[in-house]
mmCIF file of C-alpha atoms in Angstrom:
data_model
loop_
_atom_site.group_PDB
_atom_site.id
_atom_site.type_symbol
_atom_site.label_atom_id
_atom_site.label_comp_id
_atom_site.label_asym_id
_atom_site.label_seq_id
_atom_site.Cartn_x
_atom_site.Cartn_y
_atom_site.Cartn_z
ATOM 1 C CA UNK A 39 -1.441 -18.596 41.935
ATOM 2 C CA UNK A 40 -1.665 -19.568 38.298
ATOM 3 C CA UNK A 41 0.248 -19.249 35.090
ATOM 4 C CA UNK A 42 -2.011 -18.460 32.150
ATOM 5 C CA UNK A 43 -0.921 -19.487 28.680
ATOM 6 C CA UNK A 44 -2.798 -19.448 25.397
ATOM 7 C CA UNK A 45 -3.423 -22.789 23.692
ATOM 8 C CA UNK A 46 -1.150 -21.681 20.834
ATOM 9 C CA UNK A 47 1.662 -20.977 23.320
ATOM 10 C CA UNK A 48 1.268 -24.417 24.905
ATOM 11 C CA UNK A 49 1.389 -25.955 21.423
ATOM 12 C CA UNK A 50 4.465 -23.891 20.514
ATOM 13 C CA UNK A 51 6.328 -25.034 23.643
ATOM 14 C CA UNK A 52 5.391 -28.647 22.915
ATOM 15 C CA UNK A 53 6.490 -28.349 19.276
ATOM 16 C CA UNK A 54 9.832 -26.856 20.331
ATOM 17 C CA UNK A 55 10.356 -29.625 22.904
ATOM 18 C CA UNK A 56 9.535 -32.334 20.356
ATOM 19 C CA UNK A 57 11.691 -30.749 17.622
ATOM 20 C CA UNK A 58 14.617 -30.397 20.013
ATOM 21 C CA UNK A 59 14.329 -33.980 21.328
ATOM 22 C CA UNK A 60 16.483 -35.777 22.471
ATOM 23 C CA UNK A 61 18.039 -32.556 23.740
ATOM 24 C CA UNK A 62 16.471 -30.190 26.242
ATOM 25 C CA UNK A 63 14.738 -27.120 24.871
ATOM 26 C CA UNK A 64 14.449 -23.815 26.717
ATOM 27 C CA UNK A 65 12.840 -20.410 26.493
ATOM 28 C CA UNK A 66 11.435 -17.475 28.397
ATOM 29 C CA UNK A 67 7.867 -16.551 29.334
ATOM 30 C CA UNK A 68 7.170 -12.865 28.759
ATOM 31 C CA UNK A 69 4.096 -11.147 30.148
ATOM 32 C CA UNK A 70 2.446 -9.435 33.058
ATOM 33 C CA UNK A 71 1.789 -10.230 36.688
ATOM 34 C CA UNK A 72 -1.383 -9.459 38.618
ATOM 35 C CA UNK A 73 0.217 -9.281 42.060
ATOM 36 C CA UNK A 74 -3.044 -9.073 44.033
ATOM 37 C CA UNK A 75 -4.058 -12.576 42.913
ATOM 38 C CA UNK A 76 -0.556 -13.805 41.995
ATOM 39 C CA UNK A 77 -1.819 -14.470 38.504
ATOM 40 C CA UNK A 78 0.648 -14.534 35.613
ATOM 41 C CA UNK A 79 -0.335 -13.836 32.011
ATOM 42 C CA UNK A 80 2.028 -14.955 29.287
ATOM 43 C CA UNK A 81 1.844 -12.584 26.324
ATOM 44 C CA UNK A 82 4.715 -14.089 24.354
ATOM 45 C CA UNK A 83 7.068 -17.030 24.420
ATOM 46 C CA UNK A 84 10.688 -16.452 23.582
ATOM 47 C CA UNK A 85 12.104 -19.796 22.403
ATOM 48 C CA UNK A 86 15.866 -19.841 22.858
ATOM 49 C CA UNK A 87 18.716 -22.064 21.798
ATOM 50 C CA UNK A 88 20.059 -24.422 24.441
ATOM 51 C CA UNK A 89 23.629 -23.107 24.813
ATOM 52 C CA UNK A 90 24.898 -25.823 27.177
ATOM 53 C CA UNK A 91 28.539 -26.726 26.612
ATOM 54 C CA UNK A 92 31.293 -28.406 28.592
ATOM 55 C CA UNK A 93 32.750 -24.927 29.148
ATOM 56 C CA UNK A 94 29.486 -23.783 30.768
ATOM 57 C CA UNK A 95 29.542 -26.853 32.959
ATOM 58 C CA UNK A 96 33.089 -26.084 34.108
ATOM 59 C CA UNK A 97 31.992 -22.568 35.081
ATOM 60 C CA UNK A 98 28.783 -23.358 36.955
ATOM 61 C CA UNK A 99 29.084 -26.995 37.982
ATOM 62 C CA UNK A 100 32.714 -27.836 38.613
ATOM 63 C CA UNK A 101 31.775 -31.133 40.216
ATOM 64 C CA UNK A 102 34.154 -34.072 39.821
ATOM 65 C CA UNK A 103 31.207 -36.437 40.341
ATOM 66 C CA UNK A 104 29.886 -35.278 36.977
ATOM 67 C CA UNK A 105 32.766 -35.097 34.489
ATOM 68 C CA UNK A 106 32.110 -32.821 31.522
ATOM 69 C CA UNK A 107 31.819 -35.803 29.238
ATOM 70 C CA UNK A 108 28.814 -37.203 31.158
ATOM 71 C CA UNK A 109 26.546 -34.178 30.812
ATOM 72 C CA UNK A 110 25.286 -32.661 27.601
ATOM 73 C CA UNK A 111 22.231 -30.990 26.091
ATOM 74 C CA UNK A 112 20.187 -34.139 26.724
ATOM 75 C CA UNK A 113 20.361 -33.493 30.463
ATOM 76 C CA UNK A 114 21.225 -29.810 30.760
ATOM 77 C CA UNK A 115 20.234 -26.489 29.272
ATOM 78 C CA UNK A 116 21.808 -23.093 29.445
ATOM 79 C CA UNK A 117 20.412 -19.745 28.383
ATOM 80 C CA UNK A 118 22.901 -17.217 27.106
ATOM 81 C CA UNK A 119 22.855 -14.280 29.586
ATOM 82 C CA UNK A 120 22.988 -11.919 26.601
ATOM 83 C CA UNK A 121 19.611 -13.318 25.443
ATOM 84 C CA UNK A 122 18.144 -12.629 28.904
ATOM 85 C CA UNK A 123 19.428 -9.048 28.831
ATOM 86 C CA UNK A 124 17.872 -8.518 25.389
ATOM 87 C CA UNK A 125 14.599 -9.995 26.667
ATOM 88 C CA UNK A 126 14.680 -7.656 29.669
ATOM 89 C CA UNK A 127 14.926 -4.657 27.340
ATOM 90 C CA UNK A 128 12.114 -6.046 25.171
ATOM 91 C CA UNK A 129 9.702 -6.558 28.093
ATOM 92 C CA UNK A 130 10.612 -3.264 29.751
ATOM 93 C CA UNK A 131 9.653 -1.397 26.579
ATOM 94 C CA UNK A 132 6.203 -3.057 26.739
ATOM 95 C CA UNK A 133 5.573 -2.720 30.463
ATOM 96 C CA UNK A 134 5.934 -6.475 30.876
ATOM 97 C CA UNK A 135 8.310 -8.675 32.867
ATOM 98 C CA UNK A 136 10.065 -11.985 32.376
ATOM 99 C CA UNK A 137 7.678 -14.369 34.134
ATOM 100 C CA UNK A 138 9.783 -17.476 33.975
ATOM 101 C CA UNK A 139 11.801 -20.090 32.149
ATOM 102 C CA UNK A 140 10.506 -23.231 30.494
ATOM 103 C CA UNK A 141 12.524 -26.263 29.504
ATOM 104 C CA UNK A 142 12.067 -29.914 28.652
ATOM 105 C CA UNK A 143 13.144 -33.173 30.259
ATOM 106 C CA UNK A 144 13.775 -35.724 27.482
ATOM 107 C CA UNK A 145 12.733 -39.230 28.552
ATOM 108 C CA UNK A 146 12.184 -38.030 32.076
ATOM 109 C CA UNK A 147 9.380 -36.682 34.257
ATOM 110 C CA UNK A 148 8.161 -33.079 34.466
ATOM 111 C CA UNK A 149 9.535 -32.886 37.999
ATOM 112 C CA UNK A 150 12.294 -30.353 38.725
ATOM 113 C CA UNK A 151 15.769 -31.729 39.286
ATOM 114 C CA UNK A 152 18.061 -30.710 42.129
ATOM 115 C CA UNK A 153 19.969 -28.580 39.628
ATOM 116 C CA UNK A 154 16.688 -26.916 38.592
ATOM 117 C CA UNK A 155 16.072 -26.078 42.246
ATOM 118 C CA UNK A 156 19.572 -24.728 42.873
ATOM 119 C CA UNK A 157 19.418 -22.377 39.888
ATOM 120 C CA UNK A 158 15.777 -21.258 40.329
ATOM 121 C CA UNK A 159 14.592 -17.779 41.306
ATOM 122 C CA UNK A 160 11.580 -17.458 43.577
ATOM 123 C CA UNK A 161 9.834 -14.895 41.376
ATOM 124 C CA UNK A 162 9.844 -17.092 38.260
ATOM 125 C CA UNK A 163 7.523 -19.788 36.966
ATOM 126 C CA UNK A 164 9.208 -22.946 35.693
ATOM 127 C CA UNK A 165 7.118 -25.018 33.296
ATOM 128 C CA UNK A 166 8.793 -28.358 32.577
ATOM 129 C CA UNK A 167 7.767 -30.491 29.597
ATOM 130 C CA UNK A 168 8.268 -34.237 29.873
ATOM 131 C CA UNK A 169 9.138 -35.608 26.412
ATOM 132 C CA UNK A 170 9.128 -39.387 26.028
ATOM 133 C CA UNK A 171 10.306 -40.913 22.751
ATOM 134 C CA UNK A 172 9.924 -37.546 21.063
ATOM 135 C CA UNK A 173 6.381 -36.743 22.256
ATOM 136 C CA UNK A 174 5.341 -34.403 25.057
ATOM 137 C CA UNK A 175 3.473 -36.478 27.634
ATOM 138 C CA UNK A 176 3.213 -34.046 30.536
ATOM 139 C CA UNK A 177 3.642 -30.351 31.371
ATOM 140 C CA UNK A 178 3.850 -29.047 34.918
ATOM 141 C CA UNK A 179 4.783 -25.635 36.199
ATOM 142 C CA UNK A 180 6.675 -24.985 39.402
ATOM 143 C CA UNK A 181 7.427 -22.070 41.697
ATOM 144 C CA UNK A 182 10.167 -21.905 44.282
ATOM 145 C CA UNK A 183 8.899 -21.274 47.800
ATOM 146 C CA UNK A 184 10.772 -19.166 50.340
ATOM 147 C CA UNK A 185 12.063 -22.346 51.985
ATOM 148 C CA UNK A 186 13.861 -23.240 48.749
ATOM 149 C CA UNK A 187 11.525 -26.052 47.695
ATOM 150 C CA UNK A 188 9.416 -26.195 44.574
ATOM 151 C CA UNK A 189 5.640 -26.275 44.696
ATOM 152 C CA UNK A 190 3.327 -27.011 41.762
ATOM 153 C CA UNK A 191 1.769 -24.057 40.006
ATOM 154 C CA UNK A 192 -1.538 -24.355 38.156
ATOM 155 C CA UNK A 193 -1.467 -23.755 34.425
ATOM 156 C CA UNK A 194 -4.591 -22.073 33.120
ATOM 157 C CA UNK A 195 -5.460 -22.108 29.468
ATOM 158 C CA UNK A 196 -6.592 -19.007 27.662
ATOM 159 C CA UNK A 197 -7.766 -19.021 24.058
#
């Protein structure tokens, strides 16, 4: 299993993560899947605005341990469902699929959080960019196994 990105796509994700710092960036991976070898080819990135708000938090994470004032775009991201629907139409017209979601972890590792795990779908790839002091220092991709745990996914580079 591998996620294949072009060098320019890797650079675009890194630039978005660094330009968005200290907030989390997010976007979708659009492309095709070779099911026989579980190989994923990213044809386009769709950078999206991080739409996290306190209202989103109240809807999806009504947890008194994390009051709305303690979480913001530096530690959370949210993709507008309308943007996902538009992306689904876009990829369908091209015979592609949405392969996954990428996001950044400002001043934190490229390891998925518990929240990342709870909201993940098993069919998606989840590249995470670690951004420390405004510079990307690590990128790792993850896939959710059937047992609900993440496993690393190789990232292959394509020119």
